[in-house]
mmCIF file of C-alpha atoms and ligand atoms in Angstrom:
data_model
loop_
_atom_site.group_PDB
_atom_site.id
_atom_site.type_symbol
_atom_site.label_atom_id
_atom_site.label_comp_id
_atom_site.label_asym_id
_atom_site.label_seq_id
_atom_site.Cartn_x
_atom_site.Cartn_y
_atom_site.Cartn_z
ATOM 1 C CA UNK A 290 -19.412 -134.952 -161.415
ATOM 2 C CA UNK A 291 -17.014 -132.572 -163.091
ATOM 3 C CA UNK A 292 -15.022 -130.476 -160.702
ATOM 4 C CA UNK A 293 -14.973 -126.800 -161.610
ATOM 5 C CA UNK A 294 -11.620 -125.090 -161.173
ATOM 6 C CA UNK A 295 -10.071 -123.394 -159.405
ATOM 7 C CA UNK A 296 -10.649 -125.604 -156.385
ATOM 8 C CA UNK A 297 -10.343 -123.975 -152.961
ATOM 9 C CA UNK A 298 -10.129 -126.793 -150.450
ATOM 10 C CA UNK A 299 -9.973 -126.119 -146.733
ATOM 11 C CA UNK A 300 -8.440 -128.840 -144.574
ATOM 12 C CA UNK A 301 -9.364 -128.071 -140.989
ATOM 13 C CA UNK A 302 -7.260 -130.926 -139.578
ATOM 14 C CA UNK A 303 -7.998 -131.493 -135.871
ATOM 15 C CA UNK A 304 -9.714 -128.136 -135.394
ATOM 16 C CA UNK A 305 -13.311 -126.916 -135.152
ATOM 17 C CA UNK A 306 -15.727 -129.131 -133.299
ATOM 18 C CA UNK A 307 -19.454 -128.897 -134.083
ATOM 19 C CA UNK A 308 -19.946 -125.634 -132.158
ATOM 20 C CA UNK A 309 -16.993 -123.934 -133.856
ATOM 21 C CA UNK A 310 -18.147 -125.365 -137.196
ATOM 22 C CA UNK A 311 -21.556 -123.720 -136.837
ATOM 23 C CA UNK A 312 -19.880 -120.422 -135.911
ATOM 24 C CA UNK A 313 -17.518 -120.679 -138.901
ATOM 25 C CA UNK A 314 -20.323 -121.097 -141.408
ATOM 26 C CA UNK A 315 -22.418 -118.328 -139.832
ATOM 27 C CA UNK A 316 -19.545 -115.977 -140.574
ATOM 28 C CA UNK A 317 -18.292 -117.540 -143.827
ATOM 29 C CA UNK A 318 -21.467 -118.107 -145.854
ATOM 30 C CA UNK A 319 -22.546 -114.464 -146.157
ATOM 31 C CA UNK A 320 -19.028 -113.663 -147.418
ATOM 32 C CA UNK A 321 -19.134 -116.250 -150.195
ATOM 33 C CA UNK A 322 -21.001 -115.148 -153.316
ATOM 34 C CA UNK A 323 -23.638 -117.669 -154.354
ATOM 35 C CA UNK A 324 -22.878 -119.658 -156.363
ATOM 36 C CA UNK A 325 -19.189 -119.614 -155.546
ATOM 37 C CA UNK A 326 -16.788 -119.560 -158.503
ATOM 38 C CA UNK A 327 -14.773 -122.694 -158.998
ATOM 39 C CA UNK A 328 -15.280 -125.299 -156.290
ATOM 40 C CA UNK A 329 -15.190 -124.573 -152.578
ATOM 41 C CA UNK A 330 -14.420 -127.617 -150.437
ATOM 42 C CA UNK A 331 -14.289 -127.885 -146.672
ATOM 43 C CA UNK A 332 -12.951 -130.935 -144.881
ATOM 44 C CA UNK A 333 -13.913 -130.602 -141.226
ATOM 45 C CA UNK A 334 -13.093 -133.245 -138.631
ATOM 46 C CA UNK A 335 -15.457 -136.193 -139.213
ATOM 47 C CA UNK A 336 -17.275 -135.488 -135.949
ATOM 48 C CA UNK A 337 -18.173 -132.004 -137.236
ATOM 49 C CA UNK A 338 -19.491 -133.190 -140.577
ATOM 50 C CA UNK A 339 -23.132 -133.306 -139.515
ATOM 51 C CA UNK A 340 -22.889 -129.773 -138.125
ATOM 52 C CA UNK A 341 -21.355 -128.668 -141.458
ATOM 53 C CA UNK A 342 -24.105 -130.380 -143.473
ATOM 54 C CA UNK A 343 -26.774 -128.606 -141.433
ATOM 55 C CA UNK A 344 -24.941 -125.276 -141.584
ATOM 56 C CA UNK A 345 -24.557 -125.182 -145.373
ATOM 57 C CA UNK A 346 -28.221 -126.097 -145.839
ATOM 58 C CA UNK A 347 -29.115 -125.881 -149.513
ATOM 59 C CA UNK A 348 -25.786 -124.323 -150.604
ATOM 60 C CA UNK A 349 -24.933 -126.991 -153.092
ATOM 61 C CA UNK A 350 -21.931 -124.992 -154.283
ATOM 62 C CA UNK A 351 -19.969 -126.093 -151.217
ATOM 63 C CA UNK A 352 -18.494 -129.576 -151.235
ATOM 64 C CA UNK A 353 -17.872 -131.276 -147.906
ATOM 65 C CA UNK A 354 -15.091 -133.782 -147.489
ATOM 66 C CA UNK A 355 -13.305 -135.892 -144.920
ATOM 67 C CA UNK A 356 -9.593 -135.893 -144.162
ATOM 68 C CA UNK A 357 -9.034 -139.635 -144.122
ATOM 69 C CA UNK A 358 -10.896 -142.931 -144.423
ATOM 70 C CA UNK A 359 -10.207 -146.573 -143.803
ATOM 71 C CA UNK A 360 -9.968 -148.641 -146.965
ATOM 72 C CA UNK A 361 -12.573 -151.156 -145.885
ATOM 73 C CA UNK A 362 -16.228 -150.207 -146.188
ATOM 74 C CA UNK A 363 -17.177 -151.738 -142.821
ATOM 75 C CA UNK A 364 -16.115 -154.302 -140.273
ATOM 76 C CA UNK A 365 -14.123 -154.709 -137.083
ATOM 77 C CA UNK A 366 -11.918 -151.604 -137.359
ATOM 78 C CA UNK A 367 -12.337 -149.824 -134.051
ATOM 79 C CA UNK A 368 -12.062 -146.082 -134.301
ATOM 80 C CA UNK A 369 -12.066 -145.835 -138.081
ATOM 81 C CA UNK A 370 -14.471 -144.230 -140.528
ATOM 82 C CA UNK A 371 -15.184 -145.582 -144.000
ATOM 83 C CA UNK A 372 -16.024 -144.010 -147.345
ATOM 84 C CA UNK A 373 -19.654 -145.223 -147.372
ATOM 85 C CA UNK A 374 -20.083 -143.946 -143.802
ATOM 86 C CA UNK A 375 -18.607 -140.547 -144.698
ATOM 87 C CA UNK A 376 -20.783 -140.357 -147.791
ATOM 88 C CA UNK A 377 -23.902 -141.256 -145.833
ATOM 89 C CA UNK A 378 -23.067 -138.417 -143.427
ATOM 90 C CA UNK A 379 -22.808 -135.882 -146.251
ATOM 91 C CA UNK A 380 -19.215 -135.904 -147.490
ATOM 92 C CA UNK A 381 -18.545 -136.333 -151.191
ATOM 93 C CA UNK A 382 -14.747 -135.984 -151.175
ATOM 94 C CA UNK A 383 -11.848 -137.646 -149.348
ATOM 95 C CA UNK A 384 -8.286 -136.432 -148.801
ATOM 96 C CA UNK A 385 -5.950 -139.388 -149.172
ATOM 97 C CA UNK A 386 -2.301 -139.621 -148.220
ATOM 98 C CA UNK A 387 -1.987 -136.204 -146.603
ATOM 99 C CA UNK A 388 1.580 -135.755 -145.429
ATOM 100 C CA UNK A 389 0.444 -135.814 -141.791
ATOM 101 C CA UNK A 390 -1.137 -139.215 -142.428
ATOM 102 C CA UNK A 391 2.084 -140.396 -144.051
ATOM 103 C CA UNK A 392 4.595 -138.910 -141.630
ATOM 104 C CA UNK A 393 2.784 -138.957 -138.279
ATOM 105 C CA UNK A 394 0.659 -142.069 -138.750
ATOM 106 C CA UNK A 395 2.951 -144.025 -141.065
ATOM 107 C CA UNK A 396 0.524 -144.331 -143.970
ATOM 108 C CA UNK A 397 2.172 -146.124 -146.855
ATOM 109 C CA UNK A 398 1.751 -145.583 -150.588
ATOM 110 C CA UNK A 399 -0.068 -148.919 -150.731
ATOM 111 C CA UNK A 400 -2.532 -147.832 -148.048
ATOM 112 C CA UNK A 401 -3.130 -144.608 -149.958
ATOM 113 C CA UNK A 402 -3.823 -146.695 -153.042
ATOM 114 C CA UNK A 403 -6.449 -148.732 -151.156
ATOM 115 C CA UNK A 404 -8.037 -145.576 -149.787
ATOM 116 C CA UNK A 405 -8.248 -143.975 -153.240
ATOM 117 C CA UNK A 406 -9.931 -147.160 -154.434
ATOM 118 C CA UNK A 407 -12.338 -147.172 -151.485
ATOM 119 C CA UNK A 408 -13.307 -143.545 -152.111
ATOM 120 C CA UNK A 409 -13.969 -144.160 -155.802
ATOM 121 C CA UNK A 410 -15.911 -147.348 -155.047
ATOM 122 C CA UNK A 411 -18.170 -145.309 -152.780
ATOM 123 C CA UNK A 412 -18.739 -142.778 -155.573
ATOM 124 C CA UNK A 413 -16.664 -140.117 -153.839
ATOM 125 C CA UNK A 414 -13.986 -137.764 -155.161
ATOM 126 C CA UNK A 415 -10.471 -138.801 -154.126
ATOM 127 C CA UNK A 416 -7.774 -136.151 -153.658
ATOM 128 C CA UNK A 417 -4.402 -137.898 -153.624
ATOM 129 C CA UNK A 418 -1.882 -135.771 -151.701
ATOM 130 C CA UNK A 419 1.779 -136.068 -152.630
ATOM 131 C CA UNK A 420 4.899 -134.167 -151.692
ATOM 132 C CA UNK A 421 8.558 -134.428 -150.812
ATOM 133 C CA UNK A 422 10.385 -133.632 -147.578
ATOM 134 C CA UNK A 423 13.095 -130.975 -147.367
ATOM 135 C CA UNK A 424 15.811 -133.637 -147.231
ATOM 136 C CA UNK A 425 14.447 -135.218 -150.401
ATOM 137 C CA UNK A 426 14.238 -131.856 -152.161
ATOM 138 C CA UNK A 427 17.776 -130.911 -151.166
ATOM 139 C CA UNK A 428 19.013 -134.267 -152.399
ATOM 140 C CA UNK A 429 17.455 -133.530 -155.794
ATOM 141 C CA UNK A 430 14.922 -136.327 -155.343
ATOM 142 C CA UNK A 431 11.738 -134.259 -155.091
ATOM 143 C CA UNK A 432 10.065 -135.475 -158.248
ATOM 144 C CA UNK A 433 11.267 -139.031 -157.738
ATOM 145 C CA UNK A 434 9.433 -139.122 -154.390
ATOM 146 C CA UNK A 435 6.332 -137.470 -155.763
ATOM 147 C CA UNK A 436 6.307 -139.794 -158.756
ATOM 148 C CA UNK A 437 6.508 -142.846 -156.505
ATOM 149 C CA UNK A 438 3.596 -141.635 -154.355
ATOM 150 C CA UNK A 439 1.598 -140.869 -157.473
ATOM 151 C CA UNK A 440 2.385 -144.098 -159.283
ATOM 152 C CA UNK A 441 1.329 -146.333 -156.413
ATOM 153 C CA UNK A 442 -1.492 -144.130 -155.122
ATOM 154 C CA UNK A 443 -3.298 -143.961 -158.455
ATOM 155 C CA UNK A 444 -2.527 -147.504 -159.573
ATOM 156 C CA UNK A 445 -6.127 -148.661 -159.365
ATOM 157 C CA UNK A 446 -7.688 -145.558 -160.934
ATOM 158 C CA UNK A 447 -9.119 -146.118 -164.413
ATOM 159 C CA UNK A 448 -9.417 -143.459 -167.090
ATOM 160 C CA UNK A 449 -13.203 -143.625 -166.724
ATOM 161 C CA UNK A 450 -12.853 -142.402 -163.128
ATOM 162 C CA UNK A 451 -10.774 -139.305 -163.753
ATOM 163 C CA UNK A 452 -13.682 -136.949 -163.160
ATOM 164 C CA UNK A 453 -13.540 -138.119 -159.518
ATOM 165 C CA UNK A 454 -9.785 -137.862 -159.099
ATOM 166 C CA UNK A 455 -7.623 -134.899 -158.075
ATOM 167 C CA UNK A 456 -4.011 -134.547 -157.067
ATOM 168 C CA UNK A 457 -2.692 -132.154 -154.426
ATOM 169 C CA UNK A 458 1.008 -131.314 -154.416
ATOM 170 C CA UNK A 459 2.051 -130.348 -150.899
ATOM 171 C CA UNK A 460 5.785 -130.107 -150.236
ATOM 172 C CA UNK A 461 6.115 -131.350 -146.651
ATOM 173 C CA UNK A 462 8.537 -128.554 -145.761
ATOM 174 C CA UNK A 463 5.881 -125.969 -146.645
ATOM 175 C CA UNK A 464 3.020 -127.385 -144.572
ATOM 176 C CA UNK A 465 2.264 -125.313 -141.501
ATOM 177 C CA UNK A 466 5.757 -123.833 -141.550
ATOM 178 C CA UNK A 467 5.084 -120.468 -143.131
ATOM 179 C CA UNK A 468 7.437 -121.450 -145.977
ATOM 180 C CA UNK A 469 5.695 -121.615 -149.330
ATOM 181 C CA UNK A 470 7.054 -123.048 -152.548
ATOM 182 C CA UNK A 471 7.575 -120.182 -154.982
ATOM 183 C CA UNK A 472 4.926 -120.032 -157.685
ATOM 184 C CA UNK A 473 7.661 -121.002 -160.184
ATOM 185 C CA UNK A 474 8.776 -124.070 -158.176
ATOM 186 C CA UNK A 475 5.181 -125.159 -157.594
ATOM 187 C CA UNK A 476 4.395 -124.669 -161.257
ATOM 188 C CA UNK A 477 7.423 -126.683 -162.287
ATOM 189 C CA UNK A 478 6.368 -129.624 -160.090
ATOM 190 C CA UNK A 479 2.781 -129.348 -161.315
ATOM 191 C CA UNK A 480 4.050 -129.623 -164.884
ATOM 192 C CA UNK A 481 5.948 -132.799 -164.057
ATOM 193 C CA UNK A 482 2.915 -134.241 -162.281
ATOM 194 C CA UNK A 483 0.736 -133.396 -165.295
ATOM 195 C CA UNK A 484 3.211 -135.145 -167.615
ATOM 196 C CA UNK A 485 3.082 -138.222 -165.400
ATOM 197 C CA UNK A 486 -0.722 -138.199 -165.337
ATOM 198 C CA UNK A 487 -0.862 -137.893 -169.113
ATOM 199 C CA UNK A 488 1.687 -140.660 -169.558
ATOM 200 C CA UNK A 489 -0.583 -142.903 -167.477
ATOM 201 C CA UNK A 490 -4.051 -141.905 -168.617
ATOM 202 C CA UNK A 491 -3.512 -140.167 -171.953
ATOM 203 C CA UNK A 492 -4.909 -136.804 -173.015
ATOM 204 C CA UNK A 493 -7.980 -137.045 -170.738
ATOM 205 C CA UNK A 494 -5.623 -136.456 -167.809
ATOM 206 C CA UNK A 495 -5.321 -132.852 -168.969
ATOM 207 C CA UNK A 496 -8.461 -132.029 -166.975
ATOM 208 C CA UNK A 497 -7.394 -133.504 -163.623
ATOM 209 C CA UNK A 498 -7.092 -130.542 -161.255
ATOM 210 C CA UNK A 499 -3.708 -130.390 -159.524
ATOM 211 C CA UNK A 500 -3.872 -128.337 -156.330
ATOM 212 C CA UNK A 501 -0.999 -126.710 -154.477
ATOM 213 C CA UNK A 502 -0.859 -126.775 -150.684
ATOM 214 C CA UNK A 503 1.574 -125.601 -148.021
ATOM 215 C CA UNK A 504 1.308 -122.311 -146.082
ATOM 216 C CA UNK A 505 -1.179 -120.799 -148.519
ATOM 217 C CA UNK A 506 -2.446 -117.499 -147.108
ATOM 218 C CA UNK A 507 -4.621 -114.694 -148.466
ATOM 219 C CA UNK A 508 -1.489 -112.729 -149.421
ATOM 220 C CA UNK A 509 0.235 -115.435 -151.469
ATOM 221 C CA UNK A 510 -2.802 -117.289 -152.838
ATOM 222 C CA UNK A 511 -3.267 -115.026 -155.862
ATOM 223 C CA UNK A 512 0.299 -115.476 -157.151
ATOM 224 C CA UNK A 513 0.132 -119.240 -156.678
ATOM 225 C CA UNK A 514 -3.212 -119.473 -158.417
ATOM 226 C CA UNK A 515 -1.956 -117.505 -161.409
ATOM 227 C CA UNK A 516 1.059 -119.771 -161.854
ATOM 228 C CA UNK A 517 0.695 -122.087 -164.839
ATOM 229 C CA UNK A 518 -0.703 -125.526 -164.055
ATOM 230 C CA UNK A 519 -2.057 -124.731 -160.593
ATOM 231 C CA UNK A 520 -5.707 -125.749 -160.611
ATOM 232 C CA UNK A 521 -6.529 -124.862 -157.040
ATOM 233 C CA UNK A 522 -5.273 -124.644 -153.483
ATOM 234 C CA UNK A 523 -5.378 -126.950 -150.464
ATOM 235 C CA UNK A 524 -5.374 -124.720 -147.442
ATOM 236 C CA UNK A 525 -4.831 -125.740 -143.832
ATOM 237 C CA UNK A 526 -4.354 -123.023 -141.214
ATOM 238 C CA UNK A 527 -5.746 -120.177 -143.331
ATOM 239 C CA UNK A 528 -9.003 -122.061 -143.959
ATOM 240 C CA UNK A 529 -9.910 -121.752 -140.272
ATOM 241 C CA UNK A 530 -10.468 -118.009 -140.618
ATOM 242 C CA UNK A 531 -13.833 -117.364 -142.312
ATOM 243 C CA UNK A 532 -12.830 -113.936 -143.629
ATOM 244 C CA UNK A 533 -9.405 -115.022 -144.888
ATOM 245 C CA UNK A 534 -10.734 -118.181 -146.493
ATOM 246 C CA UNK A 535 -13.540 -116.220 -148.182
ATOM 247 C CA UNK A 536 -10.912 -113.781 -149.510
ATOM 248 C CA UNK A 537 -8.974 -116.686 -150.978
ATOM 249 C CA UNK A 538 -12.153 -118.147 -152.518
ATOM 250 C CA UNK A 539 -12.870 -114.794 -154.159
ATOM 251 C CA UNK A 540 -9.667 -115.075 -156.204
ATOM 252 C CA UNK A 541 -11.308 -117.268 -158.830
ATOM 253 C CA UNK A 542 -11.086 -115.448 -162.163
HETATM 254 P P1 PGA B 186 -1.120 -125.278 -144.161
HETATM 255 O O1 PGA B 186 -1.595 -126.805 -144.390
HETATM 256 O O2 PGA B 186 -1.905 -124.440 -145.151
HETATM 257 O O3 PGA B 186 -1.496 -124.967 -142.741
HETATM 258 O O4 PGA B 186 0.326 -125.237 -144.437
HETATM 259 C C1 PGA B 186 -1.840 -127.292 -145.679
HETATM 260 C C2 PGA B 186 -2.269 -128.728 -145.586
HETATM 261 O O5 PGA B 186 -1.706 -129.452 -144.758
HETATM 262 O O6 PGA B 186 -3.166 -129.180 -146.324
#
């Protein structure tokens, strides 16, 4: 599957149960031209996935994803969900290594690596999320941190799997804070990430979409999207509003 850009990915986090999910799509779908331009992704909570599958019906232009998986396909892992289970429920994409997973739940780079592998093994698209904290940025170590997360997280990805692999750059200090990286700063980091991807995978890495995330809203999304190297947006809070998210999705050229 080749992923059309720009990618507009909504990460609902721990919001929108099945009832709210049905209400969201009732409002959102009529606002989204069919087929949507680029790729529209929604990652609801796993328990709302079935409601989302039913709500989108035959709209194959919307990709559903999950926000996290366990790295094992099955077994005695109470409370977890796996890639095959998510896929069977209707998800075709997985967010891996989101900063909330890393900073609240202590997910390590090595765990992210295993989760990327598990997603790809299940035939899903893996979105590896990377980003530095404010302290790291102020210490001049932003790219060093991002590079470390990238290097380990994508260690098991082969060049034949790049059509199922995306990167999302989300500076931790910009997530849910109302502070956004400037388009120039985001673009600069995206360029460094692209160089790292190409150093690892060669020229075929030129097509890996690199998304920006962190306080993206309808009023800053256009400038970010126009910045060189930004292949899409990963949107938390603003993806909960059907009208606002549809406005963002309409920014595809
Ligand atoms: P935010 O979240 O848009 O609410 O800052 C982005 C994310 O965490 O993916």
